[in-house]
Coordinates of C-alpha atoms in Angstrom, one line a residue:
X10 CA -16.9 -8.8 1.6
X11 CA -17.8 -5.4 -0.4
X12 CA -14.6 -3.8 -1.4
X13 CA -12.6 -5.6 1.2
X14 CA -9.1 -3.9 1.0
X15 CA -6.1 -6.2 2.1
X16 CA -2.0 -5.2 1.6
X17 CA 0.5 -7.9 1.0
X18 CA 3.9 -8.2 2.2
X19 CA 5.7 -10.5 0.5
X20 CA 9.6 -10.2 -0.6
X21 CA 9.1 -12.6 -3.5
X22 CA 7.6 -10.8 -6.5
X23 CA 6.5 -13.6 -8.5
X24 CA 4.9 -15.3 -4.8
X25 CA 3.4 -11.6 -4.6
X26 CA 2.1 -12.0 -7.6
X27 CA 0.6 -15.0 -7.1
X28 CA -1.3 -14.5 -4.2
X29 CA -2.6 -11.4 -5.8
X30 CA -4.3 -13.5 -8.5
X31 CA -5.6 -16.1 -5.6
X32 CA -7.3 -12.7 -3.9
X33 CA -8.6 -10.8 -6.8
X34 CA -10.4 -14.5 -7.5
X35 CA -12.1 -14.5 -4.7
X36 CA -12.8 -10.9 -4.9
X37 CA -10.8 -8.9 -2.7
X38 CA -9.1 -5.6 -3.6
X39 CA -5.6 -5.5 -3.5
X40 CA -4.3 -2.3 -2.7
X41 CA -0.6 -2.8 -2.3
X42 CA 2.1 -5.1 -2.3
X43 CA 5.6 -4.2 -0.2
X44 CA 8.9 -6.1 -0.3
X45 CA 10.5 -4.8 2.9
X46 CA 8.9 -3.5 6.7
X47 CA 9.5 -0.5 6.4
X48 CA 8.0 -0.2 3.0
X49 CA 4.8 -1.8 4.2
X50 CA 4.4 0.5 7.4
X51 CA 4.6 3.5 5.3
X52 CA 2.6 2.1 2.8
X53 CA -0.3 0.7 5.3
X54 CA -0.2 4.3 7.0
X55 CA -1.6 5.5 3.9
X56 CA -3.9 3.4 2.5
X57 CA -5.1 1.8 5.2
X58 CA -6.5 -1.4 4.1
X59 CA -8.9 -3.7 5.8
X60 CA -6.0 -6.5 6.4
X61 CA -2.8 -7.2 5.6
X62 CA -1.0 -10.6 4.5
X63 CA 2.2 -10.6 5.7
X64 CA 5.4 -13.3 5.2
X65 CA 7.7 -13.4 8.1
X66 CA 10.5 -13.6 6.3
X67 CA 11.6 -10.1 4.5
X68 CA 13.9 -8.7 3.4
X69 CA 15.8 -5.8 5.4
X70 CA 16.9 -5.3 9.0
X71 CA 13.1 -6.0 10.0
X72 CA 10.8 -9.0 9.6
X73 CA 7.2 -9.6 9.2
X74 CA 6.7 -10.3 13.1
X75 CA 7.8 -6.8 13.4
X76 CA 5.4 -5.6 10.3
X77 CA 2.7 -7.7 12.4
X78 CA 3.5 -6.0 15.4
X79 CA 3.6 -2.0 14.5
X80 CA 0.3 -2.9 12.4
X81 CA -1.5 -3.9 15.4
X82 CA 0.0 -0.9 17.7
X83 CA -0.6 2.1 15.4
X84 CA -3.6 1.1 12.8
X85 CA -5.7 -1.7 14.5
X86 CA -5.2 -3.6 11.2
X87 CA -5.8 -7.1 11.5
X88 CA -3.4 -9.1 10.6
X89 CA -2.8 -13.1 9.1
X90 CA 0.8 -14.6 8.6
X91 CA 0.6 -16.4 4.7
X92 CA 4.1 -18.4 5.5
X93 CA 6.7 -21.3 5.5
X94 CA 8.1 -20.8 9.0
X95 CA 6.6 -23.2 11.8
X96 CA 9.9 -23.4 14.1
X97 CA 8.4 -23.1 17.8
X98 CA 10.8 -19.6 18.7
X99 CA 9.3 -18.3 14.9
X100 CA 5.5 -19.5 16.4
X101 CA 6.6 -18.2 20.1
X102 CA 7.2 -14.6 18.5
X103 CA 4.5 -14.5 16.0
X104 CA 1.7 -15.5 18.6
X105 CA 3.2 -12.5 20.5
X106 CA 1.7 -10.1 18.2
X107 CA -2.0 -11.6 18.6
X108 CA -2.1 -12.2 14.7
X109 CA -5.6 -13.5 13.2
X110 CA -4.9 -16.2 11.3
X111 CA -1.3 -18.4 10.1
X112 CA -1.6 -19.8 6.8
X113 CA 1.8 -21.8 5.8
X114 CA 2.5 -22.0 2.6
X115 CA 1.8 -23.5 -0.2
X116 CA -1.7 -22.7 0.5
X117 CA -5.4 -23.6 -0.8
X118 CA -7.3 -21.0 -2.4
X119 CA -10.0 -21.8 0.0
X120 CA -7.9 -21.4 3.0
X121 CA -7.1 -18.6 2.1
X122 CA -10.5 -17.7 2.0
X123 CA -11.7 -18.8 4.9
X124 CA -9.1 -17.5 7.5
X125 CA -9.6 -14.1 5.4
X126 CA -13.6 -13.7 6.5
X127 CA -12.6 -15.0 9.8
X128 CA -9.9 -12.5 10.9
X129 CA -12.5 -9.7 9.5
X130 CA -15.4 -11.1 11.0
X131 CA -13.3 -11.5 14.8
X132 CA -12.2 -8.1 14.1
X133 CA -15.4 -6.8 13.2
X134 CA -16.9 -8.5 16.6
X135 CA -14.2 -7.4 18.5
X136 CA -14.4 -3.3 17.3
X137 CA -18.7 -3.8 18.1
X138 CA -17.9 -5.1 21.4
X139 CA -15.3 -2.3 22.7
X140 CA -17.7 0.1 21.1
X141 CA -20.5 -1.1 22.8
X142 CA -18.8 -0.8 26.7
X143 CA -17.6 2.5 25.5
X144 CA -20.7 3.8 24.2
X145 CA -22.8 2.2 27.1
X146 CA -25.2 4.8 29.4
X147 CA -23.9 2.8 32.6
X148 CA -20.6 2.2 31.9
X149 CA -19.7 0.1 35.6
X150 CA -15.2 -0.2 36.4
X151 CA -15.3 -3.4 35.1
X152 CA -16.0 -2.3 31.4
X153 CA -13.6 0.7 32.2
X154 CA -11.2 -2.8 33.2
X155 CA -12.3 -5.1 29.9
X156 CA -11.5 -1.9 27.9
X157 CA -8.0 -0.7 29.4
X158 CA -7.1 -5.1 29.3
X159 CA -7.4 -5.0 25.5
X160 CA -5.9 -2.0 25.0
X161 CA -2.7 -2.6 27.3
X162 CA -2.1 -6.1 25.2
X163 CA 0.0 -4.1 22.2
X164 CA 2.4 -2.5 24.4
X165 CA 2.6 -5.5 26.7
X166 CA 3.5 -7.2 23.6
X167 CA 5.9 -5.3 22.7
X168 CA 7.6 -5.1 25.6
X169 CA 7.7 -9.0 26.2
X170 CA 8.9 -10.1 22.5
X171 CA 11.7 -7.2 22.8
X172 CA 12.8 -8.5 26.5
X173 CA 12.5 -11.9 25.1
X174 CA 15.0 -10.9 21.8
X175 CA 17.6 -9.2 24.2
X176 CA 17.6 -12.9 26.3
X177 CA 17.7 -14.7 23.7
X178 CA 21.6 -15.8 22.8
X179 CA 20.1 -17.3 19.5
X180 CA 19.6 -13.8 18.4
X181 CA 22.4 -11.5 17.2
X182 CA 21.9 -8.5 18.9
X183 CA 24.0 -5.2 18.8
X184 CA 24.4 -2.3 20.1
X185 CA 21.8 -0.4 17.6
X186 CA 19.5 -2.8 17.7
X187 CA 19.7 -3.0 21.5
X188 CA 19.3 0.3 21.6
X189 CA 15.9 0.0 19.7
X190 CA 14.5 -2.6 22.0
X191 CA 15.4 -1.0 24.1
X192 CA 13.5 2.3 23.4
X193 CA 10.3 0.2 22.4
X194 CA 10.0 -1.0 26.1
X195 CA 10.5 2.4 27.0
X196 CA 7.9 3.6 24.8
X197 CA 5.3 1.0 25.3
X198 CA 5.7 1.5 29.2
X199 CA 4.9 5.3 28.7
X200 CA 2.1 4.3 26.5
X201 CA 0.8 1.8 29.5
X202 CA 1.2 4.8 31.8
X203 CA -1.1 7.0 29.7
X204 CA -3.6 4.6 29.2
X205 CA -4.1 3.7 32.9
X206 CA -4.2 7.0 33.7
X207 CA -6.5 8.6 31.3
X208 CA -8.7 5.2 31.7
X209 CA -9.1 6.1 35.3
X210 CA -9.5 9.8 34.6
X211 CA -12.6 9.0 31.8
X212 CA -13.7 6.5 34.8
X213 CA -14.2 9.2 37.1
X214 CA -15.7 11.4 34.8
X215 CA -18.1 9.0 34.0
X216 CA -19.6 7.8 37.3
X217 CA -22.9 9.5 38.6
X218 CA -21.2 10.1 41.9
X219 CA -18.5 12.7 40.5
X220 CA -17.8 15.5 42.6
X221 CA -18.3 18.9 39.9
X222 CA -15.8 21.3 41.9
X223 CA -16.7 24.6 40.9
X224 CA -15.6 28.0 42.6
X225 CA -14.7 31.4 41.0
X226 CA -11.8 31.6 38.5
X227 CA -9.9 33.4 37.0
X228 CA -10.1 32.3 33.4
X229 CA -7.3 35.2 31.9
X230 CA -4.8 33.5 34.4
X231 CA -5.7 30.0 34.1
X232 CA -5.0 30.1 30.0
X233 CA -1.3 32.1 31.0
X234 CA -0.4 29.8 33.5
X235 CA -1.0 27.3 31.1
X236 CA 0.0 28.3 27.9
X237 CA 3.4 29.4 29.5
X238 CA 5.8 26.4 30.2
X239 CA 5.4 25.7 26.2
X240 CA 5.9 29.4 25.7
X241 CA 9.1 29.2 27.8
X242 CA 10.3 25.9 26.9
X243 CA 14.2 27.2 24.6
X244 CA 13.2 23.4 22.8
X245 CA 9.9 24.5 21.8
X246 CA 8.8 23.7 17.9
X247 CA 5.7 25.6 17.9
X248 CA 5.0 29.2 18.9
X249 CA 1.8 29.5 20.9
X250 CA 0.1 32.2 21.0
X251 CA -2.6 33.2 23.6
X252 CA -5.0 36.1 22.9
X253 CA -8.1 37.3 25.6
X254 CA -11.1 39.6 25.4
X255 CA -12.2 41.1 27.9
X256 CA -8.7 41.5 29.7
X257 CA -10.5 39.5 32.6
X258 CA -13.1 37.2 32.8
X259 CA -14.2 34.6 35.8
X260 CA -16.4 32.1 36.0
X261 CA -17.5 28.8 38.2
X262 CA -15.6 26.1 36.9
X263 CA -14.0 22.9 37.8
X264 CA -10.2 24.0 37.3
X265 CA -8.9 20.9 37.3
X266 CA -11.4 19.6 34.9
X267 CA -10.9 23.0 32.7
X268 CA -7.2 22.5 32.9
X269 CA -7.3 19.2 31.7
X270 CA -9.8 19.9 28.9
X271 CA -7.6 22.6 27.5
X272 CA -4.2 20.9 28.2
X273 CA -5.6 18.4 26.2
X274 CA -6.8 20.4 23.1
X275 CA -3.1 22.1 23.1
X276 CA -1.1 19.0 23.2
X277 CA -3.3 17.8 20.7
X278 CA -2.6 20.8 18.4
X279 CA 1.0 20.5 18.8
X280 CA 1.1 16.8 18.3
X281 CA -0.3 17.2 15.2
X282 CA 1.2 19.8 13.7
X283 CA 4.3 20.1 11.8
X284 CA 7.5 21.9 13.5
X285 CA 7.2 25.6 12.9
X286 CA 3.4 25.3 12.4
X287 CA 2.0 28.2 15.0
X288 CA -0.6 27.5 17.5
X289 CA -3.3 29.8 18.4
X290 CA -5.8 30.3 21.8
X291 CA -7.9 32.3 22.2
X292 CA -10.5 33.2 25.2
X293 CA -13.1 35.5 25.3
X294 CA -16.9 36.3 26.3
X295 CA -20.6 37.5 25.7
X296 CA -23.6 38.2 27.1
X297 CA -24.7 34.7 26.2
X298 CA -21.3 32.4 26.8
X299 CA -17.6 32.1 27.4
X300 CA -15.7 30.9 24.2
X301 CA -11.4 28.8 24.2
X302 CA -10.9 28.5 20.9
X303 CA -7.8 26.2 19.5
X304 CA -6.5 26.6 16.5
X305 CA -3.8 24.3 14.6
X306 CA -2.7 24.0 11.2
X307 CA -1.6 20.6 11.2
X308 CA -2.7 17.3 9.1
X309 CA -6.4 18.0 9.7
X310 CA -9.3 15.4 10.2
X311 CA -10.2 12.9 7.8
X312 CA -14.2 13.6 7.4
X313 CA -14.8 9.9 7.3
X314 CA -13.2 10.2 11.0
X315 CA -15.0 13.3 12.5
X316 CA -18.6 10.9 13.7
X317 CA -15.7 9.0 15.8
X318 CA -13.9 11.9 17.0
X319 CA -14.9 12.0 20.8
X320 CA -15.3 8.0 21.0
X321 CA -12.9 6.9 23.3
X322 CA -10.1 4.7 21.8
X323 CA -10.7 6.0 18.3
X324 CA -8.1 7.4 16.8
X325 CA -7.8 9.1 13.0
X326 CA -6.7 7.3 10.4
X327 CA -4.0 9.8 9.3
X328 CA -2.0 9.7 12.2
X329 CA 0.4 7.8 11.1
X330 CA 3.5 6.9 13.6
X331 CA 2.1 9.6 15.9
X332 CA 1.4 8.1 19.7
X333 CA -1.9 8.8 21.5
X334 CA -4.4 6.5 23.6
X335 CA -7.1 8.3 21.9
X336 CA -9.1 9.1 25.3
X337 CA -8.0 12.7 25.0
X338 CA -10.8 14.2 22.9
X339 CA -13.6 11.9 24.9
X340 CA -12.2 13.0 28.1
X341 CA -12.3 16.6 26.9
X342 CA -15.9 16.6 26.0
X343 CA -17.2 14.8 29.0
X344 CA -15.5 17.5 31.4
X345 CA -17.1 20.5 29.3
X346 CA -20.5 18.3 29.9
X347 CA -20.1 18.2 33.2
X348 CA -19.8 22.2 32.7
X349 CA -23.0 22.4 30.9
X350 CA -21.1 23.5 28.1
X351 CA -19.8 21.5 24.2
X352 CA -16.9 21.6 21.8
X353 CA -17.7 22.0 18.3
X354 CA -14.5 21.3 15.6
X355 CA -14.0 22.5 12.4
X356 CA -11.1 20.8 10.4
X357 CA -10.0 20.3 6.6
X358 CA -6.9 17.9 6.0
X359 CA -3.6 19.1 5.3
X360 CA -5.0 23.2 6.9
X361 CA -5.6 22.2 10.4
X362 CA -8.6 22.2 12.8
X363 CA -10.2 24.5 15.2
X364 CA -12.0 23.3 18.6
X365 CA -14.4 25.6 19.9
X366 CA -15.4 25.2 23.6
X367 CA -18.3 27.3 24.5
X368 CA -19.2 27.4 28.3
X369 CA -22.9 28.6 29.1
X370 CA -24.0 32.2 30.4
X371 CA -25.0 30.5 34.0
X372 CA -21.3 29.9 34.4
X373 CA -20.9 33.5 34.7
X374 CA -20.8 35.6 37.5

């Protein structure tokens, strides 16, 4: 319980209040208290607290199922109802959200207590666990299968409790919020299609039996053919900018392996960088290696986050609403292992980050 950090979402100050007293008793930090969703989201994005208490009812368009619900899908937060609703369509939607505890209210102190080490404990278990397949030296498909199962329960979430809202004639829907169910299926079945693929892709990677294509590239063409449907794109939001020394350089390489490593660190770039902000490759060779550096200046890397950084599923902490399956980076270093090669980063928050990947002078011809 050192410094456990939990955020409360409550839309009755003096009930706020009170609860705050019942947690700094038992010796909890309390980082925040927020009246409406969207308050608490924006709130929870930036302090990121260990757990948050959450009522269902708030006030605003949005209620503490939906608080529940983005908590889980963007931070990983655990999360414990603290209220008066028990009506089975209230219990139907809340279980929806796989919350870790539901304490009605009034409440005992102890309770309160003990469904609070609980959900943290579970939590904990459940991050060791994940970690532990992830981090395994024989990682089998069925790990590869426990891990993408967990994973794909947010967005299935989602997508059943908003399909469940738009059947549901007890609910007043109109056309705006139908619209926004509407994109959240739409945006949890993208995420699903993401996650199956790059689980596969990380799968294959992975196995002792992958076929390493390499064959003779050129590397100067590669980066142009690549860089060039952002370059070209009249929506664009970021210029990228592609620079090369010697004016050609080959190498054995996987392409497709390459290509993916590199569309990765690009998209990555973009994603997190603000409109406007430029980003920058660059590509070029010594006697000792071949060198793709990406540059950004976007939100940076929290340096609490940077041991994590190529473990699949893990995410940084300041990426606020930002989608991502967080396979990307793990995916990216595995296929420059496979080359023999690394990537090395080198980020500060709020001035962007730089990944370095550095192929080895064998790869040369």
């Amino acid at each position: 319980m050192i410094d456990t950090r939990i955020f409360v979402v409550e839309d009755e100050i003096l009930v706020a209040r009170e609860i705050e007293g019942h947690l700094q008793k038992l010796g909890y930090h309390v980082v925040g208290i927020a009246a409406s969703a969207e308050t608490a989201v924006k709130q929870i994005a930036e302090l990121q607290p260990n757990l948050v208490l959450v009522d269902i009812v708030l006030k605003g368009e949005q209620d503490g199922i939906a608080v529940a619900q983005e908590v889980r899908d963007r931070f990983q937060i655990p999360v414990i109802y603290l209220t008066a609703y028990v009506d089975g369509p209230t219990l139907d939607r809340a279980k929806h959200t796989y919350p870790f505890g539901y304490i009605l209210k009034p409440f005992n102190q102890n309770a309160l207590k003990a469904n609070i080490e609980i959900a943290l404990a579970r939590h904990h278990a459940e991050s060791k666990e994940k970690s532990t397949i992830i981090n395994g030296t024989n990682c089998h498909s069925f790990d590869y299968l426990s891990i993408l199962s967990h994973e794909l329960r947010n967005p299935l979430a989602v997508i059943l409790s908003s399909t469940e809202l738009l059947e549901d004639s007890r609910y007043s829907v109109d056309e705006t919020k139908k619209q926004k169910l509407i994109e959240r299926i739409k945006s949890s079945t993208d995420r699903m299609n993401e996650l199956i693929e790059d689980v596969l892709l990380i799968g294959q990677t992975d196995r002792e039996t992958t076929l390493f294509n390499a064959e003779i590239t050129n590397i100067v063409e590669l980066c142009q053919i690549l860089v060039e449907p952002w370059q070209c794109n009249p929506d664009r939001r970021h210029a990228i900018a592609f620079s090369h020394n010697p004016d050609q350089i080959y190498a054995s390489v996987d392409e497709k392996l390459l290509w993916h490593l590199l569309n990765n660190l690009i998209s990555n770039a973009i994603k997190y960088s603000p409109d406007g902000n430029p980003i920058l490759l660059r590509l070029y060779s010594t006697d000792e290696a071949i060198y793709f550096e990406v540059e950004d200046r976007g939100i940076g890397i929290l340096p609490e986050d940077m041991e994590y950084l190529f473990v699949p599923f893990q995410r940084g902490r300041n990426v606020g609403k930002l989608q991502g399956t967080g396979l990307g980076l793990a995916i990216a270093k595995r296929a420059a292992e496979l080359h023999k090669g690394e990537i090395t980063v080198h980020s500060r928050v709020g001035y962007g980050s730089t990944f370095t990947l550095k192929l080895p002078h064998v790869n040369h011809i």
